PDB file of C-alpha atoms in Angstrom:
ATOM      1  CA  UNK M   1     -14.283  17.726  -3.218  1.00  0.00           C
ATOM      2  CA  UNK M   2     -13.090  16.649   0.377  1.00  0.00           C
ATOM      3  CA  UNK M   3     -10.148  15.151   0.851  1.00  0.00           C
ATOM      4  CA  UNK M   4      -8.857  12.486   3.952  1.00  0.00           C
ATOM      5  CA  UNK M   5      -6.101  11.059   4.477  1.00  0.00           C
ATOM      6  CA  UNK M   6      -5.811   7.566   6.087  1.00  0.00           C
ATOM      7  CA  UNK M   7      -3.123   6.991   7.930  1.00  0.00           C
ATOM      8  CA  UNK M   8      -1.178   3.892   9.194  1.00  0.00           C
ATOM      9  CA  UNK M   9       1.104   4.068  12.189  1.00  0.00           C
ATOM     10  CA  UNK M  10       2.785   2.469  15.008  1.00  0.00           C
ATOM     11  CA  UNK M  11       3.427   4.060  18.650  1.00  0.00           C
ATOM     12  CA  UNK M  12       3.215   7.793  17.408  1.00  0.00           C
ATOM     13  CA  UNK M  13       1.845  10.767  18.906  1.00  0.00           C
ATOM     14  CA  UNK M  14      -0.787  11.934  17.212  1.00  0.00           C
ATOM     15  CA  UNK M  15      -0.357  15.645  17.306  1.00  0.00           C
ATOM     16  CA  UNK M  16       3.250  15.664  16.565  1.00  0.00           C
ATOM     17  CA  UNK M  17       2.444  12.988  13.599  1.00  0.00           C
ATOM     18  CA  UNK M  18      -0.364  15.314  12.069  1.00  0.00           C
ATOM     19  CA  UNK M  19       2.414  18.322  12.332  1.00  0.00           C
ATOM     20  CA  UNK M  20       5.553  16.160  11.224  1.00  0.00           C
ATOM     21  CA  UNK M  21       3.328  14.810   7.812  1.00  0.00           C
ATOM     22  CA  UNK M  22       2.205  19.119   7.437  1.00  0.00           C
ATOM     23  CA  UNK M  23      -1.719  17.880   7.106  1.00  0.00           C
ATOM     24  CA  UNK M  24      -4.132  20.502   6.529  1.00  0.00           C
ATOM     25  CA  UNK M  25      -7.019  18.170   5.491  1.00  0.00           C
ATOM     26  CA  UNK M  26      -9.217  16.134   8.162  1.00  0.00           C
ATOM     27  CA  UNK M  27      -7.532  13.013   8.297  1.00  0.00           C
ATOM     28  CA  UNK M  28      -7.999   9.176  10.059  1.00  0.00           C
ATOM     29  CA  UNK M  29      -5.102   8.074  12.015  1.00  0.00           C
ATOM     30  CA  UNK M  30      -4.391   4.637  13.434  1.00  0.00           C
ATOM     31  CA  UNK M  31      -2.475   4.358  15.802  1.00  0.00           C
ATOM     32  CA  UNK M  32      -1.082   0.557  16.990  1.00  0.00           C
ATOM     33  CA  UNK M  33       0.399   1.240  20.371  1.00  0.00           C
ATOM     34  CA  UNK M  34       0.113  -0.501  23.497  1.00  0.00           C
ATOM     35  CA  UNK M  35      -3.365   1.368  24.610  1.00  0.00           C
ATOM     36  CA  UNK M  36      -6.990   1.941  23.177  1.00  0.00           C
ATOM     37  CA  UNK M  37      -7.867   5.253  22.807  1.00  0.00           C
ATOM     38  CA  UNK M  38      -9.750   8.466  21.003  1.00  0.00           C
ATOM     39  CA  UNK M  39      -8.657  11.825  20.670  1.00  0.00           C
ATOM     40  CA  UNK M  40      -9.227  14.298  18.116  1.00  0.00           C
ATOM     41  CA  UNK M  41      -6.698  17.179  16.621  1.00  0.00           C
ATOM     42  CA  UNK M  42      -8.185  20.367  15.623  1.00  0.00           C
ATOM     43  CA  UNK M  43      -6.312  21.893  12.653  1.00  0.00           C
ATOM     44  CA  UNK M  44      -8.489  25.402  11.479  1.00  0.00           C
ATOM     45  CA  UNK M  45     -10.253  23.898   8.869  1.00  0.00           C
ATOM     46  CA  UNK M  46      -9.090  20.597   9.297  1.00  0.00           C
ATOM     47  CA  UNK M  47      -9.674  17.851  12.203  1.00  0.00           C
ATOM     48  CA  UNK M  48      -7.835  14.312  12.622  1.00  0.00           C
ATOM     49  CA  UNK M  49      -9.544  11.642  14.292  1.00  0.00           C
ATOM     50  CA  UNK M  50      -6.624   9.748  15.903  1.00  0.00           C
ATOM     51  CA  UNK M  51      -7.456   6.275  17.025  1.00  0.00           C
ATOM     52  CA  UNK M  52      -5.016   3.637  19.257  1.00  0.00           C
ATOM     53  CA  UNK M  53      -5.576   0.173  19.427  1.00  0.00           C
ATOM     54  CA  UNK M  54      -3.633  -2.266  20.336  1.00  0.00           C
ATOM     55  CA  UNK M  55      -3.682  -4.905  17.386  1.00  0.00           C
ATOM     56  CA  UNK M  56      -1.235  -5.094  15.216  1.00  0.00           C
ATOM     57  CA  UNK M  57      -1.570  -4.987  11.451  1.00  0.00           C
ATOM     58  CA  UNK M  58      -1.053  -2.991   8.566  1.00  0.00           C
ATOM     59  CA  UNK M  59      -4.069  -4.280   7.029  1.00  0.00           C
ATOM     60  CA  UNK M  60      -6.133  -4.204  10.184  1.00  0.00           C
ATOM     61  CA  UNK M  61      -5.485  -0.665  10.436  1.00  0.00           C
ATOM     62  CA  UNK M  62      -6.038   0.345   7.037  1.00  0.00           C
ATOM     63  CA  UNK M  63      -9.403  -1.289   6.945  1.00  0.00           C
ATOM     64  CA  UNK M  64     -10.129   1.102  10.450  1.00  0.00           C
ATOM     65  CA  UNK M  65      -9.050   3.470   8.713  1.00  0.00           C
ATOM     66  CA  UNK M  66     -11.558   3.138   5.818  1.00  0.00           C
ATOM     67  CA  UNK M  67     -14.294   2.216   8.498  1.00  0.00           C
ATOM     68  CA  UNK M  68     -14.306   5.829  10.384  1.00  0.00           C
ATOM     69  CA  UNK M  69     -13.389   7.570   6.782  1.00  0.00           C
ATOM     70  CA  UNK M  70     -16.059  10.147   5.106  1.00  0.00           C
ATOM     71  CA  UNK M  71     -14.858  11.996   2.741  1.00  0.00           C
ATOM     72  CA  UNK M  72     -15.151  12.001  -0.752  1.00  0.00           C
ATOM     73  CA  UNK M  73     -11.812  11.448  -1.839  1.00  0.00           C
ATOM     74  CA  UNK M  74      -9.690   9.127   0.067  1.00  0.00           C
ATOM     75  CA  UNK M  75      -5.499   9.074   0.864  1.00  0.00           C
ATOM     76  CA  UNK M  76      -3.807   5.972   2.434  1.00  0.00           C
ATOM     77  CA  UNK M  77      -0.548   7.256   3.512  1.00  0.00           C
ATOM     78  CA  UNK M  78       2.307   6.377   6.593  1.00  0.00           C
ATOM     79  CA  UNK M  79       3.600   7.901   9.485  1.00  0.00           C
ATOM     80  CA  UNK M  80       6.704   8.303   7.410  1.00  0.00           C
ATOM     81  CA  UNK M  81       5.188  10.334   4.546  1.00  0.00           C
ATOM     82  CA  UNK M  82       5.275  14.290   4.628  1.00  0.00           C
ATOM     83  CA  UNK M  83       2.863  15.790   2.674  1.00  0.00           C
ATOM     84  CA  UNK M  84       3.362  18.157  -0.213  1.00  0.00           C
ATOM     85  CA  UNK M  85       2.358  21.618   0.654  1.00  0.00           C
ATOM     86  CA  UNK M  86      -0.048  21.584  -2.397  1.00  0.00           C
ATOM     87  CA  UNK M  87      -1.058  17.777  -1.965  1.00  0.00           C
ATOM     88  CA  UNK M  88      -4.731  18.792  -1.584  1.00  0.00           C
ATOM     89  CA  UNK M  89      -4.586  20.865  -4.721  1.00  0.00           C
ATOM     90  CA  UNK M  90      -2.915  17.894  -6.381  1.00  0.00           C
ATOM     91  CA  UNK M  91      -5.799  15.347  -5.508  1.00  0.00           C
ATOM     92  CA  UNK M  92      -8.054  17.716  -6.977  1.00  0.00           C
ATOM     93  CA  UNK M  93      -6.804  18.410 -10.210  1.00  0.00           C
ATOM     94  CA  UNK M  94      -6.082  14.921 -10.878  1.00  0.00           C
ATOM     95  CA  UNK M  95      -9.867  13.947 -10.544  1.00  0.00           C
ATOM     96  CA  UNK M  96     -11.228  16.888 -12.122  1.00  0.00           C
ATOM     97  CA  UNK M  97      -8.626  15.787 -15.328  1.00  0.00           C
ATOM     98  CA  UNK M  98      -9.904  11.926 -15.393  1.00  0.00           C
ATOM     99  CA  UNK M  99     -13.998  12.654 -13.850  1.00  0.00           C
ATOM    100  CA  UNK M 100     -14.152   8.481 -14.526  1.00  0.00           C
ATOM    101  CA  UNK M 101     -11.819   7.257 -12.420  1.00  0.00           C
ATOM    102  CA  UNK M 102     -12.626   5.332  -9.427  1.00  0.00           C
ATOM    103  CA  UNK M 103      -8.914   4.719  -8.207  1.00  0.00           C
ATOM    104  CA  UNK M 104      -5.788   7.105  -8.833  1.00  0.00           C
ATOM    105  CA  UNK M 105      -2.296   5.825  -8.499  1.00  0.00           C
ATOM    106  CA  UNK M 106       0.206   9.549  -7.568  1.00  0.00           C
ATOM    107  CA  UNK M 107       3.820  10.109  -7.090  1.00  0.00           C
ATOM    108  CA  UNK M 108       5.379  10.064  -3.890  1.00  0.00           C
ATOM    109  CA  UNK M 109       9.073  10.409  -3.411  1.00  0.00           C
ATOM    110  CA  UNK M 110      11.560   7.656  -2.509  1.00  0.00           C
ATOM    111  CA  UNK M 111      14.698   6.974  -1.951  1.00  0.00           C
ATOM    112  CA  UNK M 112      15.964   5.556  -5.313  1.00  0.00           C
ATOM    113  CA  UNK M 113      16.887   2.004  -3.736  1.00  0.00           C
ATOM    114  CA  UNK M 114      13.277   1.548  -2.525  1.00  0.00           C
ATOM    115  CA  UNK M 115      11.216   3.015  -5.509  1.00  0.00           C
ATOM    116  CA  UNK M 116       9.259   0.310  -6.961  1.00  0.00           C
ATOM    117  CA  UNK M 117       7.611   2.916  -9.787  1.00  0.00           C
ATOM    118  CA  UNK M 118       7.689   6.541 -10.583  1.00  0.00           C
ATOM    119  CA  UNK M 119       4.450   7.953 -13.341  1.00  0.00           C
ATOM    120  CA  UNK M 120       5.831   9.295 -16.092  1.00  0.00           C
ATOM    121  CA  UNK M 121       2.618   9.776 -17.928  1.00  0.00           C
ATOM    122  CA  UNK M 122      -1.197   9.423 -17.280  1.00  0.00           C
ATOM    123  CA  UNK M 123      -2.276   6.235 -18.150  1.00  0.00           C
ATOM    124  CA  UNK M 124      -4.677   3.320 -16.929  1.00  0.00           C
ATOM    125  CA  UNK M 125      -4.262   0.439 -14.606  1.00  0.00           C
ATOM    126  CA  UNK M 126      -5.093  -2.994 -15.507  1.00  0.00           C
ATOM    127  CA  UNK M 127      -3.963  -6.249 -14.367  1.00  0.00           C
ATOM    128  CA  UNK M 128      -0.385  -6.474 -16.430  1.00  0.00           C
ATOM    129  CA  UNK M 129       1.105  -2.993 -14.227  1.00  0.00           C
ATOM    130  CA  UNK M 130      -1.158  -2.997 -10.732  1.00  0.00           C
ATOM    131  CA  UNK M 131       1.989  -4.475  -9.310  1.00  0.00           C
ATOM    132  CA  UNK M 132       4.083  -2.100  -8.283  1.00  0.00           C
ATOM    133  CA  UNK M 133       2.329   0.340  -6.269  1.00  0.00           C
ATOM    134  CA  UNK M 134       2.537   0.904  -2.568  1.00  0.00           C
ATOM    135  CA  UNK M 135      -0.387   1.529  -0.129  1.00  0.00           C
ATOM    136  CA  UNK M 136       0.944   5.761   0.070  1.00  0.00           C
ATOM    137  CA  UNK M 137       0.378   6.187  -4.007  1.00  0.00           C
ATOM    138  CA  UNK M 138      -3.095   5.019  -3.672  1.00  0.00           C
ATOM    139  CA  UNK M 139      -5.603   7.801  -3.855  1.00  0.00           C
ATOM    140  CA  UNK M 140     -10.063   6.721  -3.936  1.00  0.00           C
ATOM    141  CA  UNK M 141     -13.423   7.751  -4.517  1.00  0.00           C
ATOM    142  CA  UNK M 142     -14.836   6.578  -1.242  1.00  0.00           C
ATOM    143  CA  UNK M 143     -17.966   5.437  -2.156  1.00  0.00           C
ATOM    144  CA  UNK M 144     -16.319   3.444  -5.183  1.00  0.00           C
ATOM    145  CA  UNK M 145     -14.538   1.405  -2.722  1.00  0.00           C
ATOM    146  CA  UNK M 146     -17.768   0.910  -0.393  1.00  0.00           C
ATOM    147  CA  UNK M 147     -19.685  -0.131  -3.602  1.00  0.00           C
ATOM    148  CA  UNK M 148     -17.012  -2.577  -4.693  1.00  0.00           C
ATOM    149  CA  UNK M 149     -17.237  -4.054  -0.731  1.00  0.00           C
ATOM    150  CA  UNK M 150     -12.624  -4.462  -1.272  1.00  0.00           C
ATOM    151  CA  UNK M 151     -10.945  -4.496   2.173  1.00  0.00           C
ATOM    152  CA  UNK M 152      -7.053  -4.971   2.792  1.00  0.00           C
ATOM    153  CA  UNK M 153      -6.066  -8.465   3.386  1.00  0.00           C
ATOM    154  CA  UNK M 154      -5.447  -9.022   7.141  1.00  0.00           C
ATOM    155  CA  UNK M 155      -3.184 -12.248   6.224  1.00  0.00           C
ATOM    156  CA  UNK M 156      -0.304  -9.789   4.374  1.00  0.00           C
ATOM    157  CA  UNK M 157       1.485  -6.907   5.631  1.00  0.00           C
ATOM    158  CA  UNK M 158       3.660  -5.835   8.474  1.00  0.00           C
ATOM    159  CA  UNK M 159       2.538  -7.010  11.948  1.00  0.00           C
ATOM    160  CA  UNK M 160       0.608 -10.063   9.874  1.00  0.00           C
ATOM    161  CA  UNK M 161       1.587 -13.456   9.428  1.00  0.00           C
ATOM    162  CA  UNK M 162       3.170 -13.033   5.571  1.00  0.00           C
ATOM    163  CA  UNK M 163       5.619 -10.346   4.815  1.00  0.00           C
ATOM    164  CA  UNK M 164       4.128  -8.227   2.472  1.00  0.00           C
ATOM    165  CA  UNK M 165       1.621  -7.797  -0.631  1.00  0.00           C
ATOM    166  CA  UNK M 166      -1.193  -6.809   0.981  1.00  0.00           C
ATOM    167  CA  UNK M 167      -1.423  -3.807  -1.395  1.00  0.00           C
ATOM    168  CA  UNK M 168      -1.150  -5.703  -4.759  1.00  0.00           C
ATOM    169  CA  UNK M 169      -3.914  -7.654  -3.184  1.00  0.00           C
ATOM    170  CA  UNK M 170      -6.111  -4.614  -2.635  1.00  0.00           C
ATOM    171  CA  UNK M 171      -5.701  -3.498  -6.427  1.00  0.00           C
ATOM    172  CA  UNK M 172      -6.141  -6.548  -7.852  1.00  0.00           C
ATOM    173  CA  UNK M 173      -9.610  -7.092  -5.837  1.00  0.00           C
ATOM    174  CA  UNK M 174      -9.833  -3.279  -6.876  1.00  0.00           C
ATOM    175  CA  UNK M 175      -9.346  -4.569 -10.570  1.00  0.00           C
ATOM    176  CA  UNK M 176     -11.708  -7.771  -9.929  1.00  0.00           C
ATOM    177  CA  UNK M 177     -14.586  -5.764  -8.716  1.00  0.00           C
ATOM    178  CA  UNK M 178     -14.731  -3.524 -11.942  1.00  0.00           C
ATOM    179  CA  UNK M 179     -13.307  -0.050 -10.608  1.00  0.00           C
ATOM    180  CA  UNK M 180     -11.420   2.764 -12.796  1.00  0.00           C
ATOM    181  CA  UNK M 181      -8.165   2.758 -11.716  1.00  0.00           C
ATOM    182  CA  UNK M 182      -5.229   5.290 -13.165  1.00  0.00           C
ATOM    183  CA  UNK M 183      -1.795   6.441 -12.561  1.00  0.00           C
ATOM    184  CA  UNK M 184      -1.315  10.029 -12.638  1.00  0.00           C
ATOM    185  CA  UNK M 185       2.256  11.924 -12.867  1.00  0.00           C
ATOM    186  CA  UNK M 186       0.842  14.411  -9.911  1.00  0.00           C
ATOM    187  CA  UNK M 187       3.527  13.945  -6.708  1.00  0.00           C
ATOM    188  CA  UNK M 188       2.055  14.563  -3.317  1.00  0.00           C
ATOM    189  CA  UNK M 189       4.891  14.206  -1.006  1.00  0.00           C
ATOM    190  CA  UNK M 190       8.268  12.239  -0.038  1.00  0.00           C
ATOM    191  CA  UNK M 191       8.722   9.704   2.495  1.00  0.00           C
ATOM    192  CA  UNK M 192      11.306  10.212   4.921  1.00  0.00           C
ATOM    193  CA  UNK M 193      13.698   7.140   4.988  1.00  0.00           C
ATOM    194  CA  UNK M 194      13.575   4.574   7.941  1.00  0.00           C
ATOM    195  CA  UNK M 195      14.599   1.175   8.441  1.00  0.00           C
ATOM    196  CA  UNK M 196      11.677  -1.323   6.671  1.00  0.00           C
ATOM    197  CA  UNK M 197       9.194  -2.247   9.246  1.00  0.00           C
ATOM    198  CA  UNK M 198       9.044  -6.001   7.157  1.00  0.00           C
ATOM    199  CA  UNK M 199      11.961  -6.401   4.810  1.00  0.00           C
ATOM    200  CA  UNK M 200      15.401  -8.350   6.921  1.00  0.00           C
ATOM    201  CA  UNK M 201      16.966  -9.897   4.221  1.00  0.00           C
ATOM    202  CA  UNK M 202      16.446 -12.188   0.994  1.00  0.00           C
ATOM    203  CA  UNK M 203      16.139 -14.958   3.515  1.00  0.00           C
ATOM    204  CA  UNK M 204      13.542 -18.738   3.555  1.00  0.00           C
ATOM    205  CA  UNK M 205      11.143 -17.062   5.204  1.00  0.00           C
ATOM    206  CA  UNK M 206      11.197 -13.867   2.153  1.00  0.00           C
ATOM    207  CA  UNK M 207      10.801 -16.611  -0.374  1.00  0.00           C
ATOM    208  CA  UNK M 208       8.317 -18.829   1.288  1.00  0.00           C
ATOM    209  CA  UNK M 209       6.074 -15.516   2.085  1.00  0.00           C
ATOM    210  CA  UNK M 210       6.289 -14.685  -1.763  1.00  0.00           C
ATOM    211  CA  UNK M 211       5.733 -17.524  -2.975  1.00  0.00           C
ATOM    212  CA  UNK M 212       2.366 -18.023  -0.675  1.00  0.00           C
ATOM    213  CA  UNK M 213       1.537 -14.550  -2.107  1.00  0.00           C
ATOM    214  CA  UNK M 214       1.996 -15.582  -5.574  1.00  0.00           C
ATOM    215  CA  UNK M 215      -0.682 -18.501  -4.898  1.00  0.00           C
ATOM    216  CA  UNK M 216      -3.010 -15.629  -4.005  1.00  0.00           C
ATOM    217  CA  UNK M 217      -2.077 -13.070  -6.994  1.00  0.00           C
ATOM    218  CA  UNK M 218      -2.117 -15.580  -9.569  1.00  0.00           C
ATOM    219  CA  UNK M 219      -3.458 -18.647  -8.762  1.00  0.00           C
ATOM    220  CA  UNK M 220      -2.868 -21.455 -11.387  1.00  0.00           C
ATOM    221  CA  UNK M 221      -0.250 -19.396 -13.335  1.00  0.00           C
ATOM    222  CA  UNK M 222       1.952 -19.204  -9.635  1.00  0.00           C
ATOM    223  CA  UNK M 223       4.064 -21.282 -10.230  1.00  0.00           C
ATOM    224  CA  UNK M 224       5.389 -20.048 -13.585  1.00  0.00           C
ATOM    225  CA  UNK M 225       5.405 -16.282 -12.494  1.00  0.00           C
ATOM    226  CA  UNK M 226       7.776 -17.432  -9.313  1.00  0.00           C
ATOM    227  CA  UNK M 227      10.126 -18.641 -11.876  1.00  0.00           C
ATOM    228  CA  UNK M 228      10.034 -15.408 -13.522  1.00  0.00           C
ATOM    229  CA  UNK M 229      10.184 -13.487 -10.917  1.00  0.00           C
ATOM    230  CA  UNK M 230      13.464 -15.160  -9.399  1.00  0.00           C
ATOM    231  CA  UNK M 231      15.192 -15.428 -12.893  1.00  0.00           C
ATOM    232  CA  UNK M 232      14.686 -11.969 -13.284  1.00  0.00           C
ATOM    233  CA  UNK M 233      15.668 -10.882  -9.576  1.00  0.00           C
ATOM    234  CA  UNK M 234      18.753 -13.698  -9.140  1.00  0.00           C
ATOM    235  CA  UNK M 235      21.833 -11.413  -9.201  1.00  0.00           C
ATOM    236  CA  UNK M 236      20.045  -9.006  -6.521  1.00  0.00           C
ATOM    237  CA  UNK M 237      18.131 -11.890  -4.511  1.00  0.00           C
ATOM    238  CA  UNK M 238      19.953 -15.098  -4.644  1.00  0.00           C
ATOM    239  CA  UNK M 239      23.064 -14.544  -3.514  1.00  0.00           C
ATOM    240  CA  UNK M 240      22.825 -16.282   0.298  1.00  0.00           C
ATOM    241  CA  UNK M 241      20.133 -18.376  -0.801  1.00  0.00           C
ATOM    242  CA  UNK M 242      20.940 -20.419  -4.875  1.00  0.00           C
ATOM    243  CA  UNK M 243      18.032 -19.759  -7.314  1.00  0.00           C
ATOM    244  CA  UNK M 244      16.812 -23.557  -7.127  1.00  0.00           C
ATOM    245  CA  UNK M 245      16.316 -23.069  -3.393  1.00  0.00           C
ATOM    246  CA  UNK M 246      14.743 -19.879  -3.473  1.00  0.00           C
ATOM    247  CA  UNK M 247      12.703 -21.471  -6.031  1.00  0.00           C
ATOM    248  CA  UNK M 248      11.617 -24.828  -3.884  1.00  0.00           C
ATOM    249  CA  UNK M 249      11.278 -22.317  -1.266  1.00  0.00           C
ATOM    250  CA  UNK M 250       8.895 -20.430  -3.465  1.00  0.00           C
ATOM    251  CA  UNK M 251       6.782 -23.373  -4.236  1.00  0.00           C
ATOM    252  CA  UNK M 252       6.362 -24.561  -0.557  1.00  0.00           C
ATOM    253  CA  UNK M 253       4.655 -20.617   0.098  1.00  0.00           C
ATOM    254  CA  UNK M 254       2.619 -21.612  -3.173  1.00  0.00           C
ATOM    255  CA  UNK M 255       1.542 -25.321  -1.982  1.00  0.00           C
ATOM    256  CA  UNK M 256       0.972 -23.554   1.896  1.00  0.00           C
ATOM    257  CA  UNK M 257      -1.670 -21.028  -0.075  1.00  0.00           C
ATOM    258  CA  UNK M 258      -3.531 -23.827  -1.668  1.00  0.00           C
ATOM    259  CA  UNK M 259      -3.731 -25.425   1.831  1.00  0.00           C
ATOM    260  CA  UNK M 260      -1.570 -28.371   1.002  1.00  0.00           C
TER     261      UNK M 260
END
C-alpha cells in the first residue's frame, strides 16, 4: 500500500520542508512562491516532487497536488504539519481495519484553541459531522477520488476570494458523489503553531464570507443554519460586531452565493 503525501505551501524550501515535516514517503509538494519551477528530493526509499508556481490558492494547489499524485493512498497535509514517526504505519493499519472505506478522517495535533475535532472512536462520516475536519486529517484512496471526478473549490480558501471552507466543500462533494468516508482515532502528527494564513478577526468581511459559504453547504436551508450557527457562536463571535449584524451580514454572503 503506497502512501503520498500532498502538500500545500507558500515560499518554502523544499528540502528543508521535506526534513522539517520528517517525510519518509514520496510525497507532492506545492510550492506558491514568486517563481515556476521543478525539482525533485531524493529521500532512500522515498522521493518528493516539489513544484513552484506562482498562483496563489489553497485550493489551486491542492488540486496540483492531486494532478501529479500516484499513489495508492493519498495525505493532504501543510507546511506546518510534522509527521509522526510511525505516520506511514498509521495509514496502513487504518485501511487494512475498515478495507471499505474510500475516505479516512485521522488525528492530528492542535493547539487546543484551534482544534475543531479530535476522534475518539471509529465511526462513519455522513452529512450531519463532515463539518469539522481540516484539509491535514484527510487521508484517500486515490483512485476513489479520480472515480468520483471531486476537486477542491478554487473560490474558498486562503489566497482565494472567500475566507475559508474549501474543505467542508470537498467532503460534502466527497459525500455527494457516494464515497466511504470514516474517522479513525489513529494520530499522524502535530502541527506546529503559526499565525492563521486567513483568520484576522470576527470582522464584516468573516461574516459575509460565511454566510456566502453557507449558500454553498446548504443551499435552501442557509439561511436557518446561519442563525444557528451565530446563536450558538455569539459570546465568542459577536462581541465587535451585535448578533443582528453579523446576521444581516450573513445573509448578504448568502444572497451574493445565489448571485443576487
Amino acid at each position: 500500500m503506497k502512501i503520498q503525501i500532498l502538500v500545500s505551501a507558500v515560499e518554502q524550501d523544499g528540502a528543508e520542508l521535506a526534513a522539517r515535516m520528517r517525510l519518509h514517503t514520496d510525497a507532492v509538494i506545492v510550492n506558491q512562491c514568486d517563481r515556476y519551477g521543478y525539482e525533485e528530493i531524493q529521500g532512500g526509499k522515498w522521493r518528493a516532487q516539489c513544484f513552484s508556481m506562482k498562483e496563489r490558492g489553497v485550493g489551486l494547489s491542492r488540486n496540483t497536488a492531486l494532478l501529479h499524485a500516484d499513489a495508492e493512498i493519498c495525505v493532504f497535509s501543510d507546511e506546518d504539519i510534522v509527521l509522526a514517526e510511525d505516520y506511514e504505519e498509521q495509514i496502513r493499519k487504518a485501511y487494512e481495519q475498515l478495507p471499505d472505506a474510500d475516505m479516512i478522517l485521522v488525528n492530528v495535533k492542535v493547539a487546543p484553541s484551534r482544534r475543531t475535532y479530535w476522534n475518539e472512536d471509529i465511526h462513519r462520516i455522513h452529512y450531519r459531522n463532515y463539518g469539522r475536519y481540516p484539509a491535514y486529517s484527510i487521508t484517500a484512496r486515490l483512485d476513489a477520488l479520480r472515480r468520483a471526478n471531486v476537486h477542491y473549490s478554487l473560490l474558498f480558501g486562503g489566497g482565494a476570494r472567500y475566507s475559508n471552507g474549501e474543505d467542508s466543500l470537498f467532503l460534502r462533494d466527497c459525500l455527494k458523489a457516494g464515497l466511504k468516508i470514516y474517522a479513525h482515532t489513529v494520530c499522524i502528527g502535530e502541527e506546529t503553531e503559526r499565525e492563521s494564513t486567513w483568520f484576522s478577526g470576527y470582522h464584516e468581511k468573516f461574516f459575509r464570507d460565511r454566510g456566502v459559504l453557507y449558500h454553498y453547504l446548504y443551499g435552501a436551508a442557509a439561511v436557518p443554519l446561519a442563525c444557528r450557527f451565530l446563536w450558538v457562536h455569539r459570546k465568542q463571535m459577536c462581541v465587535q460586531i451585535p448578533l443582528k449584524r453579523a446576521f444581516e451580514l450573513m445573509r448578504e454572503g448568502i444572497r451574493e452565493g445565489q448571485g443576487r
